[in-house]
Structures are given as structure tokens and as C-alpha cells.
PDB file of C-alpha atoms in Angstrom:
ATOM      1  CA  LEU A   1       0.295   0.118  -0.520  1.00 46.00           C
ATOM      2  CA  ALA A   2       3.031   2.199   0.829  1.00 45.00           C
ATOM      3  CA  GLU A   3       6.248   2.725  -0.520  1.00 51.00           C
ATOM      4  CA  PRO A   4       9.706   4.577   0.009  1.00 57.00           C
ATOM      5  CA  ALA A   5      10.130   7.740  -2.007  1.00 54.00           C
ATOM      6  CA  ALA A   6      13.632   9.692  -2.191  1.00 62.00           C
ATOM      7  CA  GLY A   7      13.702  13.124  -0.454  1.00 65.00           C
ATOM      8  CA  ARG A   8       9.643  12.619  -0.001  1.00 59.00           C
ATOM      9  CA  GLY A   9       9.396   9.572   2.653  1.00 58.00           C
ATOM     10  CA  ILE A  10       6.500   7.138   2.648  1.00 57.00           C
ATOM     11  CA  VAL A  11       3.945   7.642  -0.327  1.00 46.00           C
ATOM     12  CA  VAL A  12       0.736   5.428  -1.075  1.00 49.00           C
ATOM     13  CA  THR A  13       1.936   3.418  -3.867  1.00 53.00           C
ATOM     14  CA  ALA A  14      -0.016   3.765  -7.089  1.00 57.00           C
ATOM     15  CA  VAL A  15      -2.805   1.596  -8.113  1.00 61.00           C
ATOM     16  CA  SER A  16      -3.873   0.321 -11.652  1.00 66.00           C
ATOM     17  CA  LEU A  17      -6.316  -2.296 -13.171  1.00 74.00           C
ATOM     18  CA  GLU A  18      -3.215  -4.726 -13.937  1.00 78.00           C
ATOM     19  CA  GLU A  19      -2.918  -5.813 -10.918  1.00 80.00           C
ATOM     20  CA  ALA A  20      -6.683  -7.047 -11.064  1.00 85.00           C
ATOM     21  CA  ALA A  21      -6.565 -10.285 -12.751  1.00 90.00           C
ATOM     22  CA  PRO A  22      -3.633 -11.133  -9.680  1.00 91.00           C
ATOM     23  CA  LEU A  23      -5.646  -9.905  -6.798  1.00 90.00           C
ATOM     24  CA  PHE A  24      -8.653 -11.991  -7.465  1.00 93.00           C
ATOM     25  CA  ASP A  25      -7.060 -15.151  -8.447  1.00 95.00           C
ATOM     26  CA  LEU A  26      -6.203 -14.956  -4.304  1.00 95.00           C
ATOM     27  CA  ARG A  27      -9.861 -13.177  -4.019  1.00 95.00           C
ATOM     28  CA  ILE A  28     -11.281 -16.270  -5.362  1.00 97.00           C
ATOM     29  CA  ALA A  29      -9.507 -18.680  -3.838  1.00 97.00           C
ATOM     30  CA  LEU A  30     -10.064 -17.635  -0.411  1.00 97.00           C
ATOM     31  CA  GLU A  31     -13.694 -16.548  -0.913  1.00 97.00           C
ATOM     32  CA  THR A  32     -14.794 -19.470  -2.278  1.00 98.00           C
ATOM     33  CA  LEU A  33     -13.001 -21.093   0.630  1.00 98.00           C
ATOM     34  CA  ALA A  34     -14.688 -19.534   3.193  1.00 98.00           C
ATOM     35  CA  ALA A  35     -18.079 -19.583   1.680  1.00 98.00           C
ATOM     36  CA  ARG A  36     -17.916 -23.669   1.558  1.00 98.00           C
ATOM     37  CA  ARG A  37     -16.010 -23.583   4.942  1.00 97.00           C
ATOM     38  CA  THR A  38     -19.644 -21.585   6.287  1.00 97.00           C
ATOM     39  CA  ALA A  39     -21.584 -23.580   4.729  1.00 97.00           C
ATOM     40  CA  GLU A  40     -20.051 -26.965   5.662  1.00 96.00           C
ATOM     41  CA  ARG A  41     -20.128 -25.784   9.209  1.00 95.00           C
ATOM     42  CA  ILE A  42     -24.373 -25.492   8.629  1.00 95.00           C
ATOM     43  CA  ALA A  43     -24.754 -28.487   7.131  1.00 94.00           C
ATOM     44  CA  ARG A  44     -22.852 -30.115   9.711  1.00 91.00           C
ATOM     45  CA  SER A  45     -24.886 -28.200  12.663  1.00 80.00           C
ATOM     46  CA  ASP A  46     -27.678 -31.019  14.265  1.00 58.00           C
ATOM     47  CA  GLY A  47     -29.428 -27.901  14.881  1.00 55.00           C
ATOM     48  CA  THR A  48     -28.047 -26.560  17.700  1.00 53.00           C
ATOM     49  CA  SER A  49     -28.919 -22.904  18.198  1.00 45.00           C
ATOM     50  CA  GLY A  50     -25.287 -21.409  17.527  1.00 49.00           C
ATOM     51  CA  ALA A  51     -25.159 -23.246  13.580  1.00 52.00           C
ATOM     52  CA  ARG A  52     -28.729 -22.331  13.102  1.00 55.00           C
ATOM     53  CA  GLY A  53     -28.494 -19.004  14.342  1.00 65.00           C
ATOM     54  CA  GLY A  54     -25.398 -18.947  11.326  1.00 89.00           C
ATOM     55  CA  ALA A  55     -27.884 -20.001   8.813  1.00 94.00           C
ATOM     56  CA  ASP A  56     -30.329 -17.653  10.389  1.00 95.00           C
ATOM     57  CA  ALA A  57     -28.297 -15.010  10.005  1.00 96.00           C
ATOM     58  CA  PHE A  58     -27.419 -15.796   6.730  1.00 97.00           C
ATOM     59  CA  ALA A  59     -31.001 -16.169   5.229  1.00 97.00           C
ATOM     60  CA  ALA A  60     -31.457 -12.804   6.651  1.00 97.00           C
ATOM     61  CA  LEU A  61     -28.711 -11.134   4.731  1.00 98.00           C
ATOM     62  CA  ALA A  62     -29.564 -13.009   1.708  1.00 98.00           C
ATOM     63  CA  ASP A  63     -33.558 -11.090   1.778  1.00 98.00           C
ATOM     64  CA  ARG A  64     -31.400  -7.744   2.990  1.00 98.00           C
ATOM     65  CA  PHE A  65     -29.486  -8.520   0.017  1.00 98.00           C
ATOM     66  CA  ALA A  66     -33.102  -8.715  -2.130  1.00 97.00           C
ATOM     67  CA  GLN A  67     -34.389  -6.143  -1.161  1.00 97.00           C
ATOM     68  CA  ALA A  68     -31.668  -3.735  -1.733  1.00 97.00           C
ATOM     69  CA  ARG A  69     -31.417  -5.109  -5.355  1.00 97.00           C
ATOM     70  CA  GLY A  70     -34.073  -2.430  -6.336  1.00 95.00           C
ATOM     71  CA  LEU A  71     -33.165   0.330  -4.903  1.00 96.00           C
ATOM     72  CA  LEU A  72     -29.895  -0.008  -6.457  1.00 95.00           C
ATOM     73  CA  ALA A  73     -31.425  -0.084  -9.958  1.00 94.00           C
ATOM     74  CA  ALA A  74     -33.024   2.711  -9.395  1.00 94.00           C
ATOM     75  CA  GLY A  75     -30.001   4.505  -8.845  1.00 92.00           C
ATOM     76  CA  THR A  76     -30.265   4.992  -5.254  1.00 93.00           C
ATOM     77  CA  ASP A  77     -27.433   5.889  -3.199  1.00 91.00           C
ATOM     78  CA  PRO A  78     -24.922   2.655  -2.817  1.00 91.00           C
ATOM     79  CA  THR A  79     -23.635   3.888   0.775  1.00 91.00           C
ATOM     80  CA  ALA A  80     -25.828   0.921   2.680  1.00 95.00           C
ATOM     81  CA  TYR A  81     -25.309  -1.598   0.399  1.00 93.00           C
ATOM     82  CA  TYR A  82     -21.373  -1.065   0.992  1.00 91.00           C
ATOM     83  CA  ALA A  83     -22.254  -1.519   4.426  1.00 95.00           C
ATOM     84  CA  LEU A  84     -24.423  -4.256   3.778  1.00 97.00           C
ATOM     85  CA  THR A  85     -21.560  -6.098   2.122  1.00 95.00           C
ATOM     86  CA  ARG A  86     -19.454  -5.516   4.558  1.00 94.00           C
ATOM     87  CA  GLU A  87     -21.414  -7.338   7.150  1.00 97.00           C
ATOM     88  CA  LEU A  88     -21.196 -10.133   4.993  1.00 97.00           C
ATOM     89  CA  ASP A  89     -17.936 -10.132   4.079  1.00 96.00           C
ATOM     90  CA  ALA A  90     -17.704  -9.499   8.398  1.00 96.00           C
ATOM     91  CA  ALA A  91     -20.038 -12.828   9.318  1.00 97.00           C
ATOM     92  CA  LEU A  92     -18.235 -15.149   6.722  1.00 96.00           C
ATOM     93  CA  ASP A  93     -14.819 -13.987   8.604  1.00 96.00           C
ATOM     94  CA  THR A  94     -16.569 -15.266  11.921  1.00 96.00           C
ATOM     95  CA  ALA A  95     -18.055 -18.075  10.807  1.00 96.00           C
ATOM     96  CA  CYS A  96     -15.951 -19.845   8.437  1.00 95.00           C
ATOM     97  CA  GLN A  97     -14.069 -20.425  11.747  1.00 95.00           C
ATOM     98  CA  ASN A  98     -10.471 -20.018  10.555  1.00 97.00           C
ATOM     99  CA  ALA A  99      -8.735 -16.885  11.491  1.00 97.00           C
ATOM    100  CA  TYR A 100      -5.669 -17.716   9.328  1.00 98.00           C
ATOM    101  CA  LEU A 101      -8.009 -17.237   6.616  1.00 98.00           C
ATOM    102  CA  ALA A 102     -10.288 -14.015   7.358  1.00 97.00           C
ATOM    103  CA  GLU A 103      -6.957 -12.648   8.145  1.00 96.00           C
ATOM    104  CA  SER A 104      -5.941 -13.393   4.873  1.00 96.00           C
ATOM    105  CA  LEU A 105      -9.520 -11.684   3.578  1.00 96.00           C
ATOM    106  CA  ARG A 106      -9.123  -8.595   5.880  1.00 93.00           C
ATOM    107  CA  GLY A 107      -5.640  -8.113   4.277  1.00 89.00           C
ATOM    108  CA  LEU A 108      -6.934  -8.618   0.442  1.00 90.00           C
ATOM    109  CA  ARG A 109      -9.466  -6.476   1.258  1.00 89.00           C
ATOM    110  CA  LEU A 110      -7.341  -3.536   1.744  1.00 83.00           C
ATOM    111  CA  HIS A 111      -6.228  -3.480  -1.867  1.00 79.00           C
ATOM    112  CA  LEU A 112      -9.017  -4.918  -3.070  1.00 83.00           C
ATOM    113  CA  GLY A 113     -10.871  -1.776  -1.743  1.00 78.00           C
ATOM    114  CA  ARG A 114      -8.395   0.942  -3.950  1.00 74.00           C
ATOM    115  CA  LEU A 115      -8.922  -1.300  -7.246  1.00 74.00           C
ATOM    116  CA  ARG A 116     -13.206  -0.567  -6.870  1.00 69.00           C
ATOM    117  CA  ARG A 117     -12.158   3.056  -6.783  1.00 64.00           C
ATOM    118  CA  LEU A 118     -11.125   2.535 -10.244  1.00 63.00           C
ATOM    119  CA  ALA A 119     -14.746   1.665 -11.278  1.00 60.00           C
ATOM    120  CA  ARG A 120     -18.092   3.341 -11.937  1.00 62.00           C
ATOM    121  CA  ASN A 121     -21.177   3.144 -10.457  1.00 72.00           C
ATOM    122  CA  SER A 122     -23.462   0.869 -12.430  1.00 85.00           C
ATOM    123  CA  PRO A 123     -26.814   1.530 -11.239  1.00 90.00           C
ATOM    124  CA  ASP A 124     -27.020  -2.530 -13.470  1.00 91.00           C
ATOM    125  CA  ARG A 125     -23.793  -3.763 -11.826  1.00 91.00           C
ATOM    126  CA  LEU A 126     -25.024  -3.090  -8.966  1.00 92.00           C
ATOM    127  CA  ALA A 127     -28.135  -4.551  -8.934  1.00 95.00           C
ATOM    128  CA  ASP A 128     -26.942  -7.999  -9.995  1.00 96.00           C
ATOM    129  CA  SER A 129     -23.878  -7.820  -7.320  1.00 95.00           C
ATOM    130  CA  ALA A 130     -26.580  -7.556  -4.945  1.00 97.00           C
ATOM    131  CA  ARG A 131     -28.744 -10.652  -6.530  1.00 98.00           C
ATOM    132  CA  GLU A 132     -25.206 -11.974  -6.715  1.00 98.00           C
ATOM    133  CA  HIS A 133     -24.996 -11.843  -3.089  1.00 98.00           C
ATOM    134  CA  ALA A 134     -28.186 -12.683  -2.341  1.00 98.00           C
ATOM    135  CA  ASP A 135     -27.478 -16.236  -3.696  1.00 98.00           C
ATOM    136  CA  ILE A 136     -24.112 -16.209  -2.011  1.00 98.00           C
ATOM    137  CA  ALA A 137     -26.020 -15.802   1.680  1.00 98.00           C
ATOM    138  CA  ARG A 138     -28.946 -18.142   0.817  1.00 98.00           C
ATOM    139  CA  ALA A 139     -26.758 -20.905  -0.843  1.00 98.00           C
ATOM    140  CA  ILE A 140     -24.551 -20.768   3.260  1.00 98.00           C
ATOM    141  CA  ALA A 141     -27.497 -20.739   4.750  1.00 97.00           C
ATOM    142  CA  SER A 142     -29.040 -23.774   3.028  1.00 97.00           C
ATOM    143  CA  GLY A 143     -25.983 -25.582   4.036  1.00 96.00           C
ATOM    144  CA  ASP A 144     -24.667 -26.637   0.633  1.00 97.00           C
ATOM    145  CA  PRO A 145     -20.700 -25.966   0.009  1.00 98.00           C
ATOM    146  CA  GLU A 146     -20.643 -26.751  -3.429  1.00 98.00           C
ATOM    147  CA  LEU A 147     -23.534 -23.978  -4.284  1.00 98.00           C
ATOM    148  CA  ALA A 148     -22.232 -21.661  -1.861  1.00 98.00           C
ATOM    149  CA  ALA A 149     -18.504 -21.539  -3.753  1.00 98.00           C
ATOM    150  CA  ALA A 150     -20.045 -21.695  -6.955  1.00 98.00           C
ATOM    151  CA  SER A 151     -22.237 -18.814  -6.603  1.00 98.00           C
ATOM    152  CA  THR A 152     -19.109 -16.638  -4.318  1.00 98.00           C
ATOM    153  CA  LEU A 153     -17.295 -18.302  -7.734  1.00 98.00           C
ATOM    154  CA  VAL A 154     -19.746 -16.736 -10.108  1.00 97.00           C
ATOM    155  CA  HIS A 155     -19.908 -13.293  -8.267  1.00 96.00           C
ATOM    156  CA  LEU A 156     -16.197 -12.162  -8.309  1.00 96.00           C
ATOM    157  CA  ARG A 157     -15.862 -13.008 -11.828  1.00 96.00           C
ATOM    158  CA  ARG A 158     -18.497 -11.015 -13.075  1.00 94.00           C
ATOM    159  CA  ALA A 159     -17.093  -8.605 -10.619  1.00 92.00           C
ATOM    160  CA  LEU A 160     -13.631  -8.768 -12.150  1.00 92.00           C
ATOM    161  CA  ALA A 161     -14.889  -8.678 -15.814  1.00 92.00           C
ATOM    162  CA  HIS A 162     -17.086  -5.437 -14.432  1.00 90.00           C
ATOM    163  CA  LEU A 163     -13.547  -3.800 -13.325  1.00 86.00           C
ATOM    164  CA  GLN A 164     -12.271  -4.810 -16.270  1.00 84.00           C
ATOM    165  CA  GLY A 165     -14.730  -3.368 -18.850  1.00 84.00           C
ATOM    166  CA  ALA A 166     -15.537  -0.121 -17.166  1.00 59.00           C
ATOM    167  CA  GLY A 167     -14.228   1.671 -19.978  1.00 47.00           C
ATOM    168  CA  ILE A 168     -11.421   3.539 -17.732  1.00 43.00           C
ATOM    169  CA  PRO A 169      -7.880   4.543 -19.083  1.00 43.00           C
ATOM    170  CA  THR A 170      -5.671   1.665 -17.511  1.00 42.00           C
ATOM    171  CA  ASP A 171      -2.231   3.966 -16.519  1.00 43.00           C
ATOM    172  CA  SER A 172      -1.977   4.795 -13.413  1.00 40.00           C
ATOM    173  CA  THR A 173      -2.054   8.466 -13.386  1.00 39.00           C
ATOM    174  CA  ALA A 174      -4.987   8.659 -15.483  1.00 38.00           C
ATOM    175  CA  LEU A 175      -6.981   6.025 -12.564  1.00 37.00           C
ATOM    176  CA  ALA A 176      -5.853   8.400  -9.579  1.00 39.00           C
ATOM    177  CA  ALA A 177      -7.218  10.631 -11.282  1.00 38.00           C
ATOM    178  CA  SER A 178     -10.876   8.748 -12.113  1.00 37.00           C
ATOM    179  CA  ALA A 179     -10.554   7.730  -8.582  1.00 37.00           C
ATOM    180  CA  GLU A 180     -14.168   7.637  -6.689  1.00 37.00           C
ATOM    181  CA  PRO A 181     -15.016   6.731  -3.455  1.00 37.00           C
ATOM    182  CA  ALA A 182     -14.152   3.289  -2.529  1.00 40.00           C
ATOM    183  CA  HIS A 183     -17.417   0.601  -2.922  1.00 41.00           C
ATOM    184  CA  GLN A 184     -17.898  -2.709  -2.564  1.00 47.00           C
ATOM    185  CA  GLU A 185     -19.130  -4.751  -5.431  1.00 51.00           C
TER     186      GLU A 185
END
């Protein structure tokens, strides 16, 4: 995120779309694993309140993403949606019950947030993203590890395709000039 610069101390590094594919390679591996592990944990539950509560929490998140979809398609401010995606991230970090995986995801999200600044807010893409997040949360709530991983993979591939096809400049100088507020996809 930062590097030493002669005579200037530490400066924020430039961000480039060239970083997107390698970051998404790692994101796909980690987030699909987190979704899979969380769904496995829910599937193994014997109706105990902790695991059942986890399923209920993910079902509630799915409902909230479904409600957000219409608002996003209408072009409403996506701030609440981004907060909702952070809730899903936090729920996955906790429910996957793997501190190393959760810590790796938190570190990766710092870099991804910088890339997200380059994407244009598209009401259609945001609405699709909300539907994809609802699908992920529902698959986890149902305790289906393969569907949870597959839903996550579909979402992340679509997010990467949107980022790469957003019609934004590829050199870091122009990218810095076009940066918008960070958002979750």
C-alpha cells in the first residue's frame, strides 16, 4: 500500500488495473473457501442454536440483499449497500471459523478497496451484484458448500469482468485522476 520515495518519505503506491487479475485470483481462492467452510459448518449442525443461528443470519442477509437490489437498480445511493457487503464479509470471517483465512481476507480487502475506486458506479451492475450476494448468502444458509463456492465464484468473476471492462484508463496516472470513493462490489 505504501513504499519509500527518495526525498518524500513514504508515499501511497499507485494502483493499476493490471493488479486486478492477480488480486482476484487470490480473492477467488480465499472467498470461495470461506463460503464453502461456512456452509459446511451449517450443514454439519445438528440443530444447535449456534449453527442454526448462523443459517438464520445468512438467510436474513440474503433477504436484505434482495431488498437492496431494487433500490440499486433505481440508482439510489449505494452507501447502505456497501455497508451490507461489509456485514456479509464480517459474517463470513467469523463463521468460517478459520482465523488465518479471515485475516488473509481482511488484508486482501485493503488492496481490493483501492481497485474498487477505479470502477464506475453502475446501477445495473450494483443490482446484479446485490442479487449475486443474495445467492451466496442463501447457498450458505442452506448448508450447500458447493453451491456457496460456485455462487461466490460467479459473483467474483462478474465483478472482475466489470472492473476490467469499465472503460477506464489503464495507466496509473489517469487512474489516480479518475478515482472515486471506495465501494464494495
